[in-house]
Amino acid sequence: MPEHSPLIDRYIACWNEADAARRQALIAETFTERAAYCDPMLQGEGHAGIDALIAAAQRHFPGLRFSRRGEPDAHHDRLRFSWDLGLAGAAPVAGGTDMAVVAPDGRLAAVTGFIDFAPKG
Protein backbone atom coordinates (compact mmCIF):
# COMPACT_ATOMS: atom_id res chain seq x y z
CA MET A 1 0.00 0.00 0.00
CA PRO A 2 1.75 3.12 -1.23
CA GLU A 3 0.21 5.37 1.45
CA HIS A 4 2.39 3.58 4.04
CA SER A 5 5.59 3.94 2.02
CA PRO A 6 6.67 7.24 3.67
CA LEU A 7 6.28 5.68 7.14
CA ILE A 8 8.33 2.62 6.16
CA ASP A 9 10.94 4.82 4.50
CA ARG A 10 11.29 6.80 7.78
CA TYR A 11 11.52 3.51 9.68
CA ILE A 12 14.36 2.34 7.42
CA ALA A 13 16.01 5.76 7.75
CA CYS A 14 16.00 5.33 11.56
CA TRP A 15 18.04 2.13 11.18
CA ASN A 16 20.53 3.80 8.83
CA GLU A 17 21.01 7.12 10.65
CA ALA A 18 24.41 7.17 12.37
CA ASP A 19 24.07 10.64 13.89
CA ALA A 20 22.45 10.09 17.30
CA ALA A 21 20.52 13.39 17.40
CA ARG A 22 19.09 12.95 13.89
CA ARG A 23 18.26 9.29 14.64
CA GLN A 24 16.41 10.26 17.83
CA ALA A 25 14.41 12.88 15.91
CA LEU A 26 13.50 10.28 13.26
CA ILE A 27 12.50 7.81 15.96
CA ALA A 28 10.20 10.41 17.57
CA GLU A 29 8.62 11.11 14.17
CA THR A 30 8.22 7.40 13.34
CA PHE A 31 7.35 5.67 16.66
CA THR A 32 4.85 6.49 19.39
CA GLU A 33 6.33 7.32 22.80
CA ARG A 34 5.44 3.89 24.18
CA ALA A 35 6.23 1.87 21.04
CA ALA A 36 7.73 -1.60 21.38
CA TYR A 37 10.13 -3.38 19.04
CA CYS A 38 11.28 -7.01 19.11
CA ASP A 39 13.04 -9.40 16.77
CA PRO A 40 14.97 -12.63 17.42
CA MET A 41 18.07 -10.68 18.55
CA LEU A 42 16.88 -7.32 19.93
CA GLN A 43 14.05 -5.73 21.81
CA GLY A 44 13.31 -2.31 23.21
CA GLU A 45 10.51 -0.05 24.36
CA GLY A 46 9.95 3.66 24.03
CA HIS A 47 12.07 6.07 22.07
CA ALA A 48 15.18 5.55 24.23
CA GLY A 49 14.93 1.76 24.08
CA ILE A 50 14.46 1.74 20.30
CA ASP A 51 17.35 4.18 19.87
CA ALA A 52 19.61 1.94 21.99
CA LEU A 53 18.80 -1.19 19.99
CA ILE A 54 19.35 0.57 16.66
CA ALA A 55 22.71 1.89 17.90
CA ALA A 56 23.63 -1.67 18.97
CA ALA A 57 22.66 -3.05 15.55
CA GLN A 58 24.79 -0.40 13.84
CA ARG A 59 27.79 -1.38 15.98
CA HIS A 60 27.19 -5.06 15.18
CA PHE A 61 26.84 -4.46 11.41
CA PRO A 62 29.29 -1.61 10.64
CA GLY A 63 29.06 -0.26 7.12
CA LEU A 64 25.89 -2.18 6.25
CA ARG A 65 22.68 -0.38 5.31
CA PHE A 66 19.03 -1.33 5.42
CA SER A 67 16.77 -0.91 2.39
CA ARG A 68 13.10 -1.55 1.81
CA ARG A 69 12.25 -4.55 -0.37
CA GLY A 70 9.01 -4.12 -2.30
CA GLU A 71 5.88 -2.36 -1.19
CA PRO A 72 4.26 -2.66 2.24
CA ASP A 73 1.03 -4.60 2.68
CA ALA A 74 -1.63 -3.35 5.09
CA HIS A 75 -5.12 -3.83 6.44
CA HIS A 76 -6.84 -2.10 9.33
CA ASP A 77 -4.03 -0.92 11.63
CA ARG A 78 -1.64 -3.74 10.62
CA LEU A 79 1.34 -3.41 8.32
CA ARG A 80 3.78 -5.90 6.79
CA PHE A 81 6.95 -4.99 4.90
CA SER A 82 10.28 -6.52 3.97
CA TRP A 83 13.83 -5.22 4.13
CA ASP A 84 17.37 -6.13 3.13
CA LEU A 85 20.71 -5.44 4.83
CA GLY A 86 23.98 -5.11 2.96
CA LEU A 87 26.62 -2.93 1.42
CA ALA A 88 25.37 -0.30 -1.01
CA GLY A 89 25.26 -1.73 -4.53
CA ALA A 90 25.94 -5.31 -3.41
CA ALA A 91 23.70 -8.32 -2.84
CA PRO A 92 22.12 -8.26 0.62
CA VAL A 93 23.69 -10.37 3.37
CA ALA A 94 20.48 -10.54 5.39
CA GLY A 95 16.82 -9.77 4.98
CA GLY A 96 13.61 -9.91 6.91
CA THR A 97 9.92 -9.19 7.17
CA ASP A 98 8.48 -6.96 9.85
CA MET A 99 4.91 -6.77 11.12
CA ALA A 100 3.76 -3.51 12.65
CA VAL A 101 0.80 -1.87 14.33
CA VAL A 102 0.10 1.68 13.17
CA ALA A 103 -1.26 4.04 15.84
CA PRO A 104 -4.15 6.41 15.05
CA ASP A 105 -1.63 9.26 14.73
CA GLY A 106 0.11 7.41 11.88
CA ARG A 107 3.24 6.41 13.81
CA LEU A 108 4.33 2.88 14.66
CA ALA A 109 3.03 1.54 17.99
CA ALA A 110 4.68 -1.89 17.75
CA VAL A 111 7.04 -3.72 15.41
CA THR A 112 7.85 -7.44 15.39
CA GLY A 113 10.72 -8.41 13.13
CA PHE A 114 11.40 -11.78 11.51
CA ILE A 115 14.66 -12.79 9.82
CA ASP A 116 14.09 -14.28 6.36
CA PHE A 117 17.76 -15.01 5.65
CA ALA A 118 21.10 -14.26 7.31
CA PRO A 119 24.62 -15.65 7.36
CA LYS A 120 25.07 -18.85 9.33
CA GLY A 121 27.27 -18.81 12.41
Short mmCIF file of N, CA and C in Angstrom, two decimals, residues 3-119:
data_model
loop_
_atom_site.label_atom_id
_atom_site.label_comp_id
_atom_site.label_asym_id
_atom_site.label_seq_id
_atom_site.Cartn_x
_atom_site.Cartn_y
_atom_site.Cartn_z
N GLU A 3 0.40 4.32 0.43
CA GLU A 3 0.21 5.37 1.45
C GLU A 3 1.07 5.12 2.69
N HIS A 4 1.53 3.89 2.90
CA HIS A 4 2.39 3.58 4.04
C HIS A 4 3.87 3.67 3.69
N SER A 5 4.19 3.88 2.43
CA SER A 5 5.59 3.94 2.02
C SER A 5 6.39 5.02 2.75
N PRO A 6 5.88 6.24 2.94
CA PRO A 6 6.67 7.24 3.67
C PRO A 6 6.99 6.81 5.11
N LEU A 7 6.04 6.16 5.78
CA LEU A 7 6.28 5.68 7.14
C LEU A 7 7.37 4.62 7.15
N ILE A 8 7.31 3.68 6.22
CA ILE A 8 8.33 2.62 6.16
C ILE A 8 9.67 3.21 5.76
N ASP A 9 9.68 4.18 4.87
CA ASP A 9 10.94 4.82 4.50
C ASP A 9 11.57 5.53 5.70
N ARG A 10 10.76 6.18 6.54
CA ARG A 10 11.29 6.80 7.78
C ARG A 10 11.80 5.73 8.72
N TYR A 11 11.10 4.62 8.84
CA TYR A 11 11.52 3.51 9.68
C TYR A 11 12.90 3.01 9.24
N ILE A 12 13.07 2.78 7.95
CA ILE A 12 14.36 2.34 7.42
C ILE A 12 15.42 3.41 7.67
N ALA A 13 15.07 4.66 7.50
CA ALA A 13 16.01 5.76 7.75
C ALA A 13 16.49 5.76 9.20
N CYS A 14 15.60 5.43 10.14
CA CYS A 14 16.00 5.33 11.56
C CYS A 14 17.16 4.34 11.71
N TRP A 15 17.04 3.19 11.07
CA TRP A 15 18.04 2.13 11.18
C TRP A 15 19.36 2.51 10.53
N ASN A 16 19.32 3.41 9.55
CA ASN A 16 20.53 3.80 8.83
C ASN A 16 21.18 5.07 9.37
N GLU A 17 20.48 5.82 10.19
CA GLU A 17 21.01 7.12 10.65
C GLU A 17 22.07 6.92 11.73
N ALA A 18 23.29 7.32 11.43
CA ALA A 18 24.41 7.17 12.37
C ALA A 18 24.50 8.32 13.36
N ASP A 19 24.03 9.50 12.99
CA ASP A 19 24.07 10.64 13.89
C ASP A 19 22.98 10.47 14.95
N ALA A 20 23.39 10.40 16.22
CA ALA A 20 22.45 10.09 17.30
C ALA A 20 21.30 11.09 17.39
N ALA A 21 21.58 12.38 17.27
CA ALA A 21 20.52 13.39 17.40
C ALA A 21 19.52 13.27 16.25
N ARG A 22 20.01 13.11 15.04
CA ARG A 22 19.09 12.95 13.89
C ARG A 22 18.30 11.65 14.00
N ARG A 23 18.96 10.57 14.47
CA ARG A 23 18.26 9.29 14.64
C ARG A 23 17.15 9.43 15.67
N GLN A 24 17.43 10.08 16.78
CA GLN A 24 16.41 10.26 17.83
C GLN A 24 15.24 11.09 17.32
N ALA A 25 15.50 12.09 16.49
CA ALA A 25 14.41 12.88 15.91
C ALA A 25 13.58 12.02 14.96
N LEU A 26 14.23 11.19 14.15
CA LEU A 26 13.50 10.28 13.26
C LEU A 26 12.67 9.28 14.05
N ILE A 27 13.24 8.76 15.12
CA ILE A 27 12.50 7.81 15.96
C ILE A 27 11.24 8.47 16.53
N ALA A 28 11.36 9.70 17.02
CA ALA A 28 10.20 10.41 17.57
C ALA A 28 9.14 10.65 16.51
N GLU A 29 9.56 10.88 15.27
CA GLU A 29 8.62 11.11 14.17
C GLU A 29 7.96 9.81 13.71
N THR A 30 8.64 8.68 13.90
CA THR A 30 8.22 7.40 13.34
C THR A 30 7.49 6.50 14.33
N PHE A 31 7.88 6.56 15.61
CA PHE A 31 7.35 5.67 16.66
C PHE A 31 6.59 6.47 17.70
N THR A 32 5.52 5.87 18.25
CA THR A 32 4.85 6.49 19.39
C THR A 32 5.78 6.45 20.60
N GLU A 33 5.48 7.24 21.60
CA GLU A 33 6.33 7.32 22.80
C GLU A 33 6.46 5.98 23.51
N ARG A 34 5.44 5.17 23.47
CA ARG A 34 5.44 3.89 24.18
C ARG A 34 5.60 2.69 23.23
N ALA A 35 6.09 2.94 22.03
CA ALA A 35 6.23 1.87 21.04
C ALA A 35 7.16 0.77 21.53
N ALA A 36 6.91 -0.43 21.04
CA ALA A 36 7.73 -1.60 21.38
C ALA A 36 8.26 -2.21 20.09
N TYR A 37 9.49 -2.71 20.17
CA TYR A 37 10.13 -3.38 19.04
C TYR A 37 10.73 -4.69 19.55
N CYS A 38 10.57 -5.77 18.77
CA CYS A 38 11.28 -7.01 19.11
C CYS A 38 11.53 -7.80 17.84
N ASP A 39 12.69 -8.44 17.82
CA ASP A 39 13.04 -9.40 16.77
C ASP A 39 13.82 -10.52 17.46
N PRO A 40 14.30 -11.52 16.75
CA PRO A 40 14.97 -12.63 17.42
C PRO A 40 16.23 -12.24 18.20
N MET A 41 16.82 -11.07 17.90
CA MET A 41 18.07 -10.68 18.55
C MET A 41 17.95 -9.46 19.46
N LEU A 42 16.97 -8.60 19.22
CA LEU A 42 16.88 -7.32 19.93
C LEU A 42 15.46 -7.04 20.37
N GLN A 43 15.35 -6.26 21.46
CA GLN A 43 14.05 -5.73 21.81
C GLN A 43 14.24 -4.46 22.61
N GLY A 44 13.25 -3.57 22.49
CA GLY A 44 13.31 -2.31 23.21
C GLY A 44 11.94 -1.67 23.25
N GLU A 45 11.78 -0.76 24.21
CA GLU A 45 10.51 -0.05 24.36
C GLU A 45 10.76 1.43 24.50
N GLY A 46 9.84 2.21 23.96
CA GLY A 46 9.95 3.66 24.03
C GLY A 46 11.06 4.17 23.12
N HIS A 47 11.09 5.47 22.97
CA HIS A 47 12.07 6.07 22.07
C HIS A 47 13.50 5.74 22.48
N ALA A 48 13.81 5.82 23.78
CA ALA A 48 15.18 5.55 24.23
C ALA A 48 15.56 4.09 24.01
N GLY A 49 14.65 3.18 24.27
CA GLY A 49 14.93 1.76 24.08
C GLY A 49 15.13 1.41 22.61
N ILE A 50 14.33 1.99 21.74
CA ILE A 50 14.46 1.74 20.30
C ILE A 50 15.75 2.36 19.79
N ASP A 51 16.09 3.56 20.26
CA ASP A 51 17.35 4.18 19.87
C ASP A 51 18.53 3.31 20.29
N ALA A 52 18.50 2.78 21.50
CA ALA A 52 19.61 1.94 21.99
C ALA A 52 19.77 0.68 21.16
N LEU A 53 18.67 0.04 20.77
CA LEU A 53 18.80 -1.19 19.99
C LEU A 53 19.27 -0.90 18.57
N ILE A 54 18.85 0.21 17.99
CA ILE A 54 19.35 0.57 16.66
C ILE A 54 20.84 0.87 16.72
N ALA A 55 21.28 1.60 17.74
CA ALA A 55 22.71 1.89 17.90
C ALA A 55 23.50 0.59 18.05
N ALA A 56 22.96 -0.37 18.80
CA ALA A 56 23.63 -1.67 18.97
C ALA A 56 23.71 -2.41 17.64
N ALA A 57 22.65 -2.38 16.85
CA ALA A 57 22.66 -3.05 15.55
C ALA A 57 23.69 -2.40 14.63
N GLN A 58 23.81 -1.08 14.67
CA GLN A 58 24.79 -0.40 13.84
C GLN A 58 26.22 -0.78 14.24
N ARG A 59 26.46 -0.94 15.53
CA ARG A 59 27.79 -1.38 15.98
C ARG A 59 28.07 -2.82 15.54
N HIS A 60 27.04 -3.65 15.55
CA HIS A 60 27.19 -5.06 15.18
C HIS A 60 27.38 -5.26 13.67
N PHE A 61 26.80 -4.36 12.87
CA PHE A 61 26.84 -4.46 11.41
C PHE A 61 27.45 -3.19 10.80
N PRO A 62 28.70 -2.87 11.14
CA PRO A 62 29.29 -1.61 10.64
C PRO A 62 29.36 -1.59 9.11
N GLY A 63 28.98 -0.45 8.56
CA GLY A 63 29.06 -0.26 7.12
C GLY A 63 27.89 -0.82 6.33
N LEU A 64 27.04 -1.62 6.95
CA LEU A 64 25.89 -2.18 6.25
C LEU A 64 24.69 -1.25 6.37
N ARG A 65 23.85 -1.26 5.35
CA ARG A 65 22.68 -0.38 5.31
C ARG A 65 21.42 -1.19 5.07
N PHE A 66 20.33 -0.73 5.65
CA PHE A 66 19.03 -1.33 5.42
C PHE A 66 18.38 -0.67 4.22
N SER A 67 17.58 -1.44 3.48
CA SER A 67 16.77 -0.91 2.39
C SER A 67 15.44 -1.64 2.37
N ARG A 68 14.43 -0.95 1.91
CA ARG A 68 13.10 -1.55 1.81
C ARG A 68 13.06 -2.45 0.59
N ARG A 69 12.44 -3.62 0.75
CA ARG A 69 12.25 -4.55 -0.37
C ARG A 69 10.77 -4.58 -0.71
N GLY A 70 10.41 -4.09 -1.86
CA GLY A 70 9.01 -4.12 -2.30
C GLY A 70 8.14 -3.10 -1.60
N GLU A 71 6.87 -3.26 -1.77
CA GLU A 71 5.88 -2.36 -1.19
C GLU A 71 5.28 -2.97 0.07
N PRO A 72 4.92 -2.13 1.04
CA PRO A 72 4.26 -2.66 2.24
C PRO A 72 2.86 -3.16 1.92
N ASP A 73 2.37 -4.05 2.77
CA ASP A 73 1.03 -4.60 2.68
C ASP A 73 0.32 -4.21 3.98
N ALA A 74 -0.94 -3.82 3.89
CA ALA A 74 -1.63 -3.35 5.09
C ALA A 74 -3.11 -3.68 5.05
N HIS A 75 -3.67 -3.82 6.25
CA HIS A 75 -5.12 -3.83 6.44
C HIS A 75 -5.38 -3.37 7.86
N HIS A 76 -6.48 -2.69 8.04
CA HIS A 76 -6.84 -2.10 9.33
C HIS A 76 -5.64 -1.31 9.86
N ASP A 77 -5.19 -1.62 11.07
CA ASP A 77 -4.03 -0.92 11.63
C ASP A 77 -2.77 -1.77 11.57
N ARG A 78 -2.76 -2.80 10.72
CA ARG A 78 -1.64 -3.74 10.62
C ARG A 78 -0.86 -3.50 9.32
N LEU A 79 0.44 -3.69 9.43
CA LEU A 79 1.34 -3.41 8.32
C LEU A 79 2.39 -4.49 8.24
N ARG A 80 2.73 -4.91 7.02
CA ARG A 80 3.78 -5.90 6.79
C ARG A 80 4.68 -5.37 5.68
N PHE A 81 6.00 -5.47 5.91
CA PHE A 81 6.95 -4.99 4.90
C PHE A 81 8.25 -5.77 5.05
N SER A 82 9.03 -5.78 3.97
CA SER A 82 10.28 -6.52 3.97
C SER A 82 11.45 -5.58 3.76
N TRP A 83 12.61 -6.03 4.19
CA TRP A 83 13.83 -5.22 4.13
C TRP A 83 15.03 -6.12 3.82
N ASP A 84 16.09 -5.47 3.36
CA ASP A 84 17.37 -6.13 3.13
C ASP A 84 18.45 -5.36 3.88
N LEU A 85 19.55 -6.05 4.17
CA LEU A 85 20.71 -5.44 4.83
C LEU A 85 21.95 -5.82 4.04
N GLY A 86 22.75 -4.82 3.69
CA GLY A 86 23.98 -5.11 2.96
C GLY A 86 24.76 -3.86 2.63
N LEU A 87 25.82 -4.04 1.91
CA LEU A 87 26.62 -2.93 1.42
C LEU A 87 25.90 -2.30 0.24
N ALA A 88 26.01 -0.99 0.10
CA ALA A 88 25.37 -0.30 -1.01
C ALA A 88 25.86 -0.88 -2.33
N GLY A 89 24.93 -1.22 -3.22
CA GLY A 89 25.26 -1.73 -4.53
C GLY A 89 25.62 -3.20 -4.59
N ALA A 90 25.60 -3.88 -3.45
CA ALA A 90 25.94 -5.31 -3.41
C ALA A 90 24.71 -6.12 -3.03
N ALA A 91 24.79 -7.43 -3.24
CA ALA A 91 23.70 -8.32 -2.84
C ALA A 91 23.54 -8.26 -1.32
N PRO A 92 22.32 -8.33 -0.83
CA PRO A 92 22.12 -8.26 0.62
C PRO A 92 22.72 -9.49 1.32
N VAL A 93 23.17 -9.27 2.55
CA VAL A 93 23.69 -10.37 3.37
C VAL A 93 22.63 -10.91 4.31
N ALA A 94 21.58 -10.12 4.52
CA ALA A 94 20.48 -10.54 5.39
C ALA A 94 19.21 -9.83 4.92
N GLY A 95 18.10 -10.38 5.32
CA GLY A 95 16.82 -9.77 4.98
C GLY A 95 15.75 -10.26 5.93
N GLY A 96 14.68 -9.52 6.01
CA GLY A 96 13.61 -9.91 6.91
C GLY A 96 12.27 -9.33 6.53
N THR A 97 11.28 -9.70 7.30
CA THR A 97 9.92 -9.19 7.17
C THR A 97 9.47 -8.73 8.53
N ASP A 98 8.95 -7.52 8.59
CA ASP A 98 8.48 -6.96 9.85
C ASP A 98 6.96 -6.79 9.80
N MET A 99 6.35 -7.00 10.93
CA MET A 99 4.91 -6.77 11.12
C MET A 99 4.79 -5.61 12.09
N ALA A 100 3.88 -4.70 11.82
CA ALA A 100 3.76 -3.51 12.65
C ALA A 100 2.30 -3.17 12.91
N VAL A 101 2.09 -2.45 14.01
CA VAL A 101 0.80 -1.87 14.33
C VAL A 101 0.95 -0.36 14.19
N VAL A 102 0.07 0.25 13.40
CA VAL A 102 0.10 1.68 13.17
C VAL A 102 -0.89 2.34 14.12
N ALA A 103 -0.41 3.30 14.89
CA ALA A 103 -1.26 4.04 15.84
C ALA A 103 -2.17 5.00 15.07
N PRO A 104 -3.25 5.47 15.72
CA PRO A 104 -4.15 6.41 15.05
C PRO A 104 -3.45 7.68 14.55
N ASP A 105 -2.34 8.06 15.18
CA ASP A 105 -1.63 9.26 14.73
C ASP A 105 -0.70 9.00 13.55
N GLY A 106 -0.68 7.75 13.05
CA GLY A 106 0.11 7.41 11.88
C GLY A 106 1.53 6.96 12.17
N ARG A 107 1.91 6.91 13.45
CA ARG A 107 3.24 6.41 13.81
C ARG A 107 3.14 4.93 14.18
N LEU A 108 4.29 4.29 14.30
CA LEU A 108 4.33 2.88 14.66
C LEU A 108 4.18 2.70 16.17
N ALA A 109 3.25 1.84 16.57
CA ALA A 109 3.03 1.54 17.99
C ALA A 109 3.77 0.27 18.40
N ALA A 110 3.98 -0.64 17.47
CA ALA A 110 4.68 -1.89 17.75
C ALA A 110 5.23 -2.46 16.46
N VAL A 111 6.42 -3.05 16.55
CA VAL A 111 7.04 -3.72 15.41
C VAL A 111 7.60 -5.05 15.89
N THR A 112 7.28 -6.12 15.15
CA THR A 112 7.85 -7.44 15.39
C THR A 112 8.59 -7.83 14.13
N GLY A 113 9.89 -8.09 14.28
CA GLY A 113 10.72 -8.41 13.13
C GLY A 113 11.01 -9.90 13.03
N PHE A 114 11.06 -10.40 11.80
CA PHE A 114 11.40 -11.78 11.51
C PHE A 114 12.55 -11.78 10.51
N ILE A 115 13.52 -12.67 10.71
CA ILE A 115 14.66 -12.79 9.82
C ILE A 115 14.32 -13.81 8.73
N ASP A 116 14.36 -13.38 7.47
CA ASP A 116 14.09 -14.28 6.36
C ASP A 116 15.35 -15.04 5.94
N PHE A 117 16.49 -14.36 5.96
CA PHE A 117 17.76 -15.01 5.65
C PHE A 117 18.88 -14.21 6.29
N ALA A 118 19.94 -14.89 6.68
CA ALA A 118 21.10 -14.26 7.31
C ALA A 118 22.27 -15.24 7.22
N PRO A 119 23.47 -14.74 7.38
CA PRO A 119 24.62 -15.65 7.36
C PRO A 119 24.56 -16.64 8.51
#
